[in-house]
XYZ file of C-alpha atoms in Angstrom:
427
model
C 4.312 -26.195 12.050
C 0.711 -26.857 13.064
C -1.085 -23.429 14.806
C -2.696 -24.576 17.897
C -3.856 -21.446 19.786
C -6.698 -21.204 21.758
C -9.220 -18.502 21.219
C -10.567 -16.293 23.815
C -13.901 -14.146 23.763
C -13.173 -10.265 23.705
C -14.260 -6.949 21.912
C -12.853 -4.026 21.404
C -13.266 -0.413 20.729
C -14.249 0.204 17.026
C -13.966 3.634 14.833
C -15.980 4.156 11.727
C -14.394 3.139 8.653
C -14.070 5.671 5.870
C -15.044 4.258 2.293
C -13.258 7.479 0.828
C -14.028 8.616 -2.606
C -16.590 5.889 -4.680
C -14.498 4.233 -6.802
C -15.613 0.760 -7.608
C -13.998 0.988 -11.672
C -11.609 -2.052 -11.782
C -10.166 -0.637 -15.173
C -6.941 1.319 -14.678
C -7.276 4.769 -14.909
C -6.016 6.547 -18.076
C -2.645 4.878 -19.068
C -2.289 3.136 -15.473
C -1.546 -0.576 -15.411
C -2.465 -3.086 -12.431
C 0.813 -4.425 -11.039
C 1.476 -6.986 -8.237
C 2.997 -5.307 -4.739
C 2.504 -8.511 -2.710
C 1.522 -11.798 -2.898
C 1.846 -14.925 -1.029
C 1.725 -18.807 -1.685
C -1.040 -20.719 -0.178
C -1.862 -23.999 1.088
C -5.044 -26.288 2.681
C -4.597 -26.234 6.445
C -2.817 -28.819 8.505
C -4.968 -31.671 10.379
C -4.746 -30.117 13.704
C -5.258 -27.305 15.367
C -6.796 -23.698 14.368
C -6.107 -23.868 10.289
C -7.744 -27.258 10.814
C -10.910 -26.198 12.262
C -10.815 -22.725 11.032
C -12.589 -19.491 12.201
C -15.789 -18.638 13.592
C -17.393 -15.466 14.711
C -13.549 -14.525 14.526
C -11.296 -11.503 12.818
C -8.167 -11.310 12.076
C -5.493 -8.584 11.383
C -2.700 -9.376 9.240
C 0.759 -7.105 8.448
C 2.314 -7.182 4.955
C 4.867 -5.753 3.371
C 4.581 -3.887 -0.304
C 7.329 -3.832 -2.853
C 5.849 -0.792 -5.352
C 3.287 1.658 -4.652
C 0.820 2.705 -6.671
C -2.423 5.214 -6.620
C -5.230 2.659 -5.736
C -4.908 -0.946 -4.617
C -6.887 -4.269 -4.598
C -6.827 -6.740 -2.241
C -7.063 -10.439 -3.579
C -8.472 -13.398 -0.886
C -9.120 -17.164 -2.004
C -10.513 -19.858 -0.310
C -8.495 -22.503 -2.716
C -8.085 -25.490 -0.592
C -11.399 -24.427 1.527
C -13.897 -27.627 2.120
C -16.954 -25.624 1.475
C -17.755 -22.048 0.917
C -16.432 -19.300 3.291
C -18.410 -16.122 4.163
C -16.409 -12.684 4.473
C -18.782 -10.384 6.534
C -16.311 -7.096 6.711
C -12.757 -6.531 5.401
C -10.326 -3.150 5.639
C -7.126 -1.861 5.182
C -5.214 0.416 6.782
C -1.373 1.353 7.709
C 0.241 0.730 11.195
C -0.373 3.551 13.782
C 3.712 4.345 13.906
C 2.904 6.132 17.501
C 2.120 2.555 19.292
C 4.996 0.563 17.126
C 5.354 -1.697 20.506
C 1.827 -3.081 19.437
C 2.138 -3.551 15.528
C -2.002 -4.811 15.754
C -2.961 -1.122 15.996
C -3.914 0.564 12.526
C -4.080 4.513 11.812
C -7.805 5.520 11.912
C -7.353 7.929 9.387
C -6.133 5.754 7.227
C -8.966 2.937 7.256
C -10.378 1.929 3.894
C -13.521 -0.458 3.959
C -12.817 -3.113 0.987
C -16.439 -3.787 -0.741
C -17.019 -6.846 -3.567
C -18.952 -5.857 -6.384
C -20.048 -2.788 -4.114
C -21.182 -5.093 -1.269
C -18.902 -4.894 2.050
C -19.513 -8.557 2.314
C -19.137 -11.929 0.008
C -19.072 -15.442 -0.063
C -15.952 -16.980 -1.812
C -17.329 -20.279 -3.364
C -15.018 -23.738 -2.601
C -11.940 -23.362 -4.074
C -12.449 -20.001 -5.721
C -10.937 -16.807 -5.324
C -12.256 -13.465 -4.541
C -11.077 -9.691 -5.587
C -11.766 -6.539 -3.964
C -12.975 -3.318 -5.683
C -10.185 -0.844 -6.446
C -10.244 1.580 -3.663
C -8.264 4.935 -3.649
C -5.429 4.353 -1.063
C -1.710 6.020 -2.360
C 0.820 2.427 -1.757
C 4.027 3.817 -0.866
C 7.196 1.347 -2.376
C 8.051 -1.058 1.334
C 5.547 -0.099 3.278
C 3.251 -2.176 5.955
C -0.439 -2.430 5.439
C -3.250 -4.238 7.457
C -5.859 -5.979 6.390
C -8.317 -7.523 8.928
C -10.914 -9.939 7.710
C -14.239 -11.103 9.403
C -15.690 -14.299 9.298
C -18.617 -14.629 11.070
C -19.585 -18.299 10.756
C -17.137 -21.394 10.794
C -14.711 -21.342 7.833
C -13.675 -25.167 8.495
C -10.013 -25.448 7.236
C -8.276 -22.142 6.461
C -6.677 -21.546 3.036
C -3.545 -20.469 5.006
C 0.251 -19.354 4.286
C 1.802 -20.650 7.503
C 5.644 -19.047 7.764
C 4.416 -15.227 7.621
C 7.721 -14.250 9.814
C 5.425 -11.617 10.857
C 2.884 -11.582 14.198
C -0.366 -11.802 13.157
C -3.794 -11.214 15.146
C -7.034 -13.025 16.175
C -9.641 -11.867 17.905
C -13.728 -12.764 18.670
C -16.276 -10.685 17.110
C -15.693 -8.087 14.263
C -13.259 -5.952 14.831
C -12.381 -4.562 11.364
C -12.813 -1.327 12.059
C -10.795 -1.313 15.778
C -7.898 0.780 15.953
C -6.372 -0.778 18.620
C -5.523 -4.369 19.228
C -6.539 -5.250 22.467
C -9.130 -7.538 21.093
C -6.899 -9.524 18.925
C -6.447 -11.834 21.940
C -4.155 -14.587 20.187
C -1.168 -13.337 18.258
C 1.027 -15.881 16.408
C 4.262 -15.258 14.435
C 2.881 -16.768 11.667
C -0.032 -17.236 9.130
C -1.343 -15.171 6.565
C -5.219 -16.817 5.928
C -7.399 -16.318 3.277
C -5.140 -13.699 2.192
C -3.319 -14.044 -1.160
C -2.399 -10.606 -2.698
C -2.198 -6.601 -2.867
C -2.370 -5.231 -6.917
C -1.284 -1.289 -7.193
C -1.803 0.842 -10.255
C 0.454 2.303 -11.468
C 1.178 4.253 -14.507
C 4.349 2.574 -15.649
C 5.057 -0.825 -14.480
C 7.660 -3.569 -15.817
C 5.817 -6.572 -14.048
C 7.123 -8.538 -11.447
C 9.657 -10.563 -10.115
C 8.124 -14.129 -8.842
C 10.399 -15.924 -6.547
C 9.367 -19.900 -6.291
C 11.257 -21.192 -3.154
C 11.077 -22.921 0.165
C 11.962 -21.924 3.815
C 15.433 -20.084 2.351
C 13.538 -17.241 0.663
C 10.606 -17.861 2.673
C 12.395 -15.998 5.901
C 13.288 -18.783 8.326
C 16.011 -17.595 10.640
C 15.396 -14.290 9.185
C 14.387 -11.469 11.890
C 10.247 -11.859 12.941
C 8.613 -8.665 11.963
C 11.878 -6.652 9.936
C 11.486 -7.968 6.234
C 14.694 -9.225 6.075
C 13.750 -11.853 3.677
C 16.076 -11.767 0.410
C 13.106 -11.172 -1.959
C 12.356 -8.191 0.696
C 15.874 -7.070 0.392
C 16.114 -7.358 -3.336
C 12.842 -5.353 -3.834
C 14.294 -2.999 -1.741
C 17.682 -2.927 -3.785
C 15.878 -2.501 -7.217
C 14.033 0.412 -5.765
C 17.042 2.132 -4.393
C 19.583 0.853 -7.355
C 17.478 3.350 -9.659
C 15.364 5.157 -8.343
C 14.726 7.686 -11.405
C 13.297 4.426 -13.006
C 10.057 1.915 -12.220
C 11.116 -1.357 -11.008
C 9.061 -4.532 -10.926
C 7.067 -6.393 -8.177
C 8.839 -8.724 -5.944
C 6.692 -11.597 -5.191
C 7.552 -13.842 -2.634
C 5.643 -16.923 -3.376
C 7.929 -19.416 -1.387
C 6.636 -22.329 1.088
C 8.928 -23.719 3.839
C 9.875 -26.902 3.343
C 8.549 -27.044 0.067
C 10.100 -29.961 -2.812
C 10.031 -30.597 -6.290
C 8.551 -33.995 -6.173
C 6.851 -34.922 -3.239
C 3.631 -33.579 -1.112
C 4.015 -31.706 1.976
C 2.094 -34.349 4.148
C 4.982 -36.527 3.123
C 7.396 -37.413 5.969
C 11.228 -36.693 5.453
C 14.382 -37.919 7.335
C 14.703 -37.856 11.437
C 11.277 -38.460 11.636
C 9.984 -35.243 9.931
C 5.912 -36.007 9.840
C 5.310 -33.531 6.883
C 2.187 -30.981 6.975
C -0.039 -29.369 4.569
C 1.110 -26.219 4.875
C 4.471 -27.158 3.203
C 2.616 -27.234 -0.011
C 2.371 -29.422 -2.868
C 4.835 -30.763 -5.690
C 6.434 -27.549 -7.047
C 5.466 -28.511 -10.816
C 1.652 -28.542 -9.011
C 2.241 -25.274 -7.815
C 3.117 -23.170 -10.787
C -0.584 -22.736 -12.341
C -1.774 -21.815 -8.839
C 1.198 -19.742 -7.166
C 3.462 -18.532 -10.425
C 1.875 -18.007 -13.587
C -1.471 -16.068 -12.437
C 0.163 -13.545 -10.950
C -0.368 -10.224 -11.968
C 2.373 -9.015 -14.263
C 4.656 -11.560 -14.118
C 7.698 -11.429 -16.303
C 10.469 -13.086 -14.688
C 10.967 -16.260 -12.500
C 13.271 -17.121 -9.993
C 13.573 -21.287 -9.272
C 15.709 -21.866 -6.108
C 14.301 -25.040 -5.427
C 15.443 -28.771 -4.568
C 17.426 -28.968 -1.199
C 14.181 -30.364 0.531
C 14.162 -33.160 -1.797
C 17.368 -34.054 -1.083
C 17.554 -33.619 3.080
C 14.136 -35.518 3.408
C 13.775 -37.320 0.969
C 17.292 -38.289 -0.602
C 16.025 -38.367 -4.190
C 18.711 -38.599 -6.648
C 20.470 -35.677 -8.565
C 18.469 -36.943 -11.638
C 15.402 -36.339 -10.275
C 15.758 -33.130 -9.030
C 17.427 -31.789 -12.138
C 14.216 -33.455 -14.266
C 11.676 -31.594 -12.502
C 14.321 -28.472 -12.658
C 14.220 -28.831 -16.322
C 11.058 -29.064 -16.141
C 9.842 -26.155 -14.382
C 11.893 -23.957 -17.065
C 10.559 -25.251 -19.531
C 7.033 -24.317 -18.665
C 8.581 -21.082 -17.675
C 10.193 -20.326 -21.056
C 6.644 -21.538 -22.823
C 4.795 -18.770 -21.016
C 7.387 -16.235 -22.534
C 8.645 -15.821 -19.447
C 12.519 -15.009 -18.021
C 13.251 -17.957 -16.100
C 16.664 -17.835 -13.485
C 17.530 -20.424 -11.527
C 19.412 -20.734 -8.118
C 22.281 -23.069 -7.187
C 21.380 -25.382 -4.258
C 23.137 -24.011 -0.467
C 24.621 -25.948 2.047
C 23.335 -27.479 5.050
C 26.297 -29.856 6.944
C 25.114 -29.324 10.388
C 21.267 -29.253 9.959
C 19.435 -31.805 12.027
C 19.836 -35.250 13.526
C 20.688 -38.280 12.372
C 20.411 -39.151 8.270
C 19.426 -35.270 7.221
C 22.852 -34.298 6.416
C 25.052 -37.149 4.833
C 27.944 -37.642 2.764
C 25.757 -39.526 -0.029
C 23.641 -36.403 0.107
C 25.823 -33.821 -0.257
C 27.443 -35.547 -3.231
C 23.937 -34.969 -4.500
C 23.804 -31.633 -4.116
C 27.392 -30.865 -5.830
C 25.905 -32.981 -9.105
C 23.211 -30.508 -8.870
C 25.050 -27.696 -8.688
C 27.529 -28.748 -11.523
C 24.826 -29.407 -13.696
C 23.963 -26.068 -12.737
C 26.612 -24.296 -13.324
C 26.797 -26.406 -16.742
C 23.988 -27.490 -18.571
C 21.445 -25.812 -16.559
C 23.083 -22.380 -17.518
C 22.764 -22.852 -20.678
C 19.219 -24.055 -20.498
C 17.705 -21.743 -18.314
C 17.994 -17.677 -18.810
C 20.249 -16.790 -15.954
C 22.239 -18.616 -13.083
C 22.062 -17.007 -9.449
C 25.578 -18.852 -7.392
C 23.609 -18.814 -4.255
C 25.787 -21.833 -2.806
C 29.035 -19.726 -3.927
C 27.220 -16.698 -2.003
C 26.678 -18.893 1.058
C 29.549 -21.360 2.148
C 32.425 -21.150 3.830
C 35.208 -21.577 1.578
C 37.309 -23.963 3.854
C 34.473 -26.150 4.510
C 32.239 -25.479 1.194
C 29.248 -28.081 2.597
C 28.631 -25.757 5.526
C 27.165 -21.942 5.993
C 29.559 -19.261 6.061
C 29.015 -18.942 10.274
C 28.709 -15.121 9.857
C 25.377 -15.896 7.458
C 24.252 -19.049 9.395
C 21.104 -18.699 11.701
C 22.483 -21.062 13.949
C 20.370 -24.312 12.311
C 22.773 -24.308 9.735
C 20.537 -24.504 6.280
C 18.842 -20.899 7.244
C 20.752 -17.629 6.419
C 20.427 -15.017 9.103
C 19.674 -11.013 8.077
C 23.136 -10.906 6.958
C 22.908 -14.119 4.981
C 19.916 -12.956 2.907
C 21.360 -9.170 2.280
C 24.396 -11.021 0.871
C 21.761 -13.449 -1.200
C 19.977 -10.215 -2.253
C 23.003 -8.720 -3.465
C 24.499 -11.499 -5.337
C 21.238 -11.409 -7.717
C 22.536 -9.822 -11.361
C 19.663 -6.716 -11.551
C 20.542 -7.111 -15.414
C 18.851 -10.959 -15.599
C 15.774 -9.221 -13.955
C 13.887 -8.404 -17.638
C 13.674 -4.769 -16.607
């Protein structure tokens, strides 16, 4: 889905950011480790519209959602798939002013950290690099909302972008990193997360994290805009809650909607699906980018495949190949690698998405699966036995369909979050 908002010219009032205590040390303090809280996958933006021709003299406020805390954080922004190199003039972060929760663009003033690079408050992030804040003292609390607003000050040209945020995000002329309300975040789109890749805590005991390579299932579509209901959400919040006396790991959601195992996102798919950017490419392309640098990593979750199959009708070969092959790498790293049975989708789309031939697919899949693939991999999640209706096992269970019939709704992804063994986890 291509963003194609218009920008209008506004300001707003500002308050003065508070750099609290110095504290520009990236080493951990004392026995402290660096963990991952949150992270997202990224992509180049599409061919049209704003994450085509990018910002200019623009800010803009984005909402995330921790899964540990920690005692200082630091913010990580990358300009990847940029076409040239991108200036940052201002960055903060801040939590959500709880009293105006109708208008989630307002921050708590008290709360505003500025973010400085190498003790600078602004930086240039070089084509296809990557750029990491100082550690700044701000106390992470386990699920809990931060803002970070970025200002760009001259054209960006195409955004490094994650385009299914399923949370409203917020644009606004001018710099208005510092603004504690939103009123001059003038266009606010339920999507997009841009030039923004990840949040590191430290913490003083930390088993890693939790990486969860998906598509549009665990990336939230048909999940509830702005409540987390994600399964990786939910499961982060289950590990927390499961044991509390204990530290869990990370959960990192770095899943792309409509993402495949073998084929590039600008690919078209069946019912004349065009294909975007944004969808991401290969998933054996992605894992040096989106998997293995992540901070802490210890254990991967593959649910992965279904795309391939709907748009593309690749064979069960294929898709079990590139499976293999994805553990494989996994297991080379020394890492836990779990993998996810394929879900159903009768129902889903027009014409040629949903057929017979394809479904037989995805049961030789899943038997391998359940088979093989168990035995290969470290752990098998049943997500399809989770899912269907058991009189008609190639649909949703209704009360977990979103009503497109290949998304779970809220209830869907508790019951996904649920059904994941805590014991395959690596704790």
């Amino acid at each position: 889905m291509a963003v194609a908002a218009t920008l209008l010219i506004a300001t707003a009032p500002a308050v003065t950011a508070s750099a609290g205590p110095a504290d520009t040390d990236s080493a951990p303090k004392g026995n402290a480790e660096w963990a991952a809280s949150w992270a997202t996958a990224v992509t180049r933006g599409n061919n049209v519209g704003l994450t085509d021709t990018g910002l200019n003299n623009h800010s803009i406020r984005m909402i995330v959602h921790t899964s540990v805390g920690g005692d200082r954080l630091r913010v990580r922004l990358t300009n990847i798939y940029g076409e040239k190199a991108v200036k940052v003039g201002h960055a903060t972060i801040a939590r959500p002013n709880t009293a105006t929760v109708n208008d989630l663009s307002d921050i708590d003033p008290a709360s505003l950290r500025e973010l400085t690079f190498n003790g600078a408050t602004s930086a240039t992030m070089n084509r296809g690099a990557e750029l990491l804040s100082d550690p700044v003292g701000f106390r992470v609390r386990e699920q809990e909302d931060l803002i970070v607003t970025l200002y760009f000050p001259v054209l960006t040209g195409p955004v490094t972008f994650h385009g299914q945020s399923r949370s409203t995000n917020f644009i606004g002329a001018n710099d208005l990193t510092t603004a504690a309300g939103g009123a001059g975040f003038t266009t606010r789109p339920d999507c997009c997360w841009m030039f923004l890749s990840g949040i590191d805590v430290e913490r003083k005991k930390t088993p890693g994290a939790v990486v969860v390579f998906g598509d549009s299932i665990a990336d939230g579509n048909g999940s509830t805009v702005n409540a987390n209901k994600r399964w990786p959400d939910l499961l982060a919040g289950r590990l927390i809650t499961s044991r509390p006396e204990v530290h869990q790991p990370g959960v990192l959601n770095m899943s792309l909607a409509g993402n495949r195992l073998n084929h590039e996102g600008p690919e078209p798919g069946a019912d004349n699906f065009p294909g975007y950017y944004e969808l991401g490419p290969n998933a054996l392309a992605r894992l040096n980018e989106d998997v293995f640098p992540q901070t802490g990593v210890r254990t991967v979750i593959t649910h992965l495949g279904i795309n391939d199959i709907w748009m593309n009708g690749d064979s069960a070969e294929s898709i079990i190949a590139s499976l293999r092959q994805i553990n494989q790498q996994v297991q080379a790293r020394g890492l836990t690698s779990l993998v996810s049975t394929l879900t159903p989708y009768e129902g889903n789309g027009g014409p040629g998405v949903w057929t017979p031939e394809k479904e037989a697919t995805r049961q030789t899949v899943n038997s391998w699966l359940r088979g093989q693939g168990a035995k290969e991999f470290d752990g098998l999640i049943d997500f399809d036995k989770v899912l269907r209706d058991p009189g008609r096992p190639s649909r949703l269970l209704p009360a977990y369909d979103s009503g497109d019939h290949i998304h779970p709704n809220d209830t869907g992804n508790k019951a996904m979050a649920d059904a994941v063994p805590l014991k395959l986890l690596d704790l």
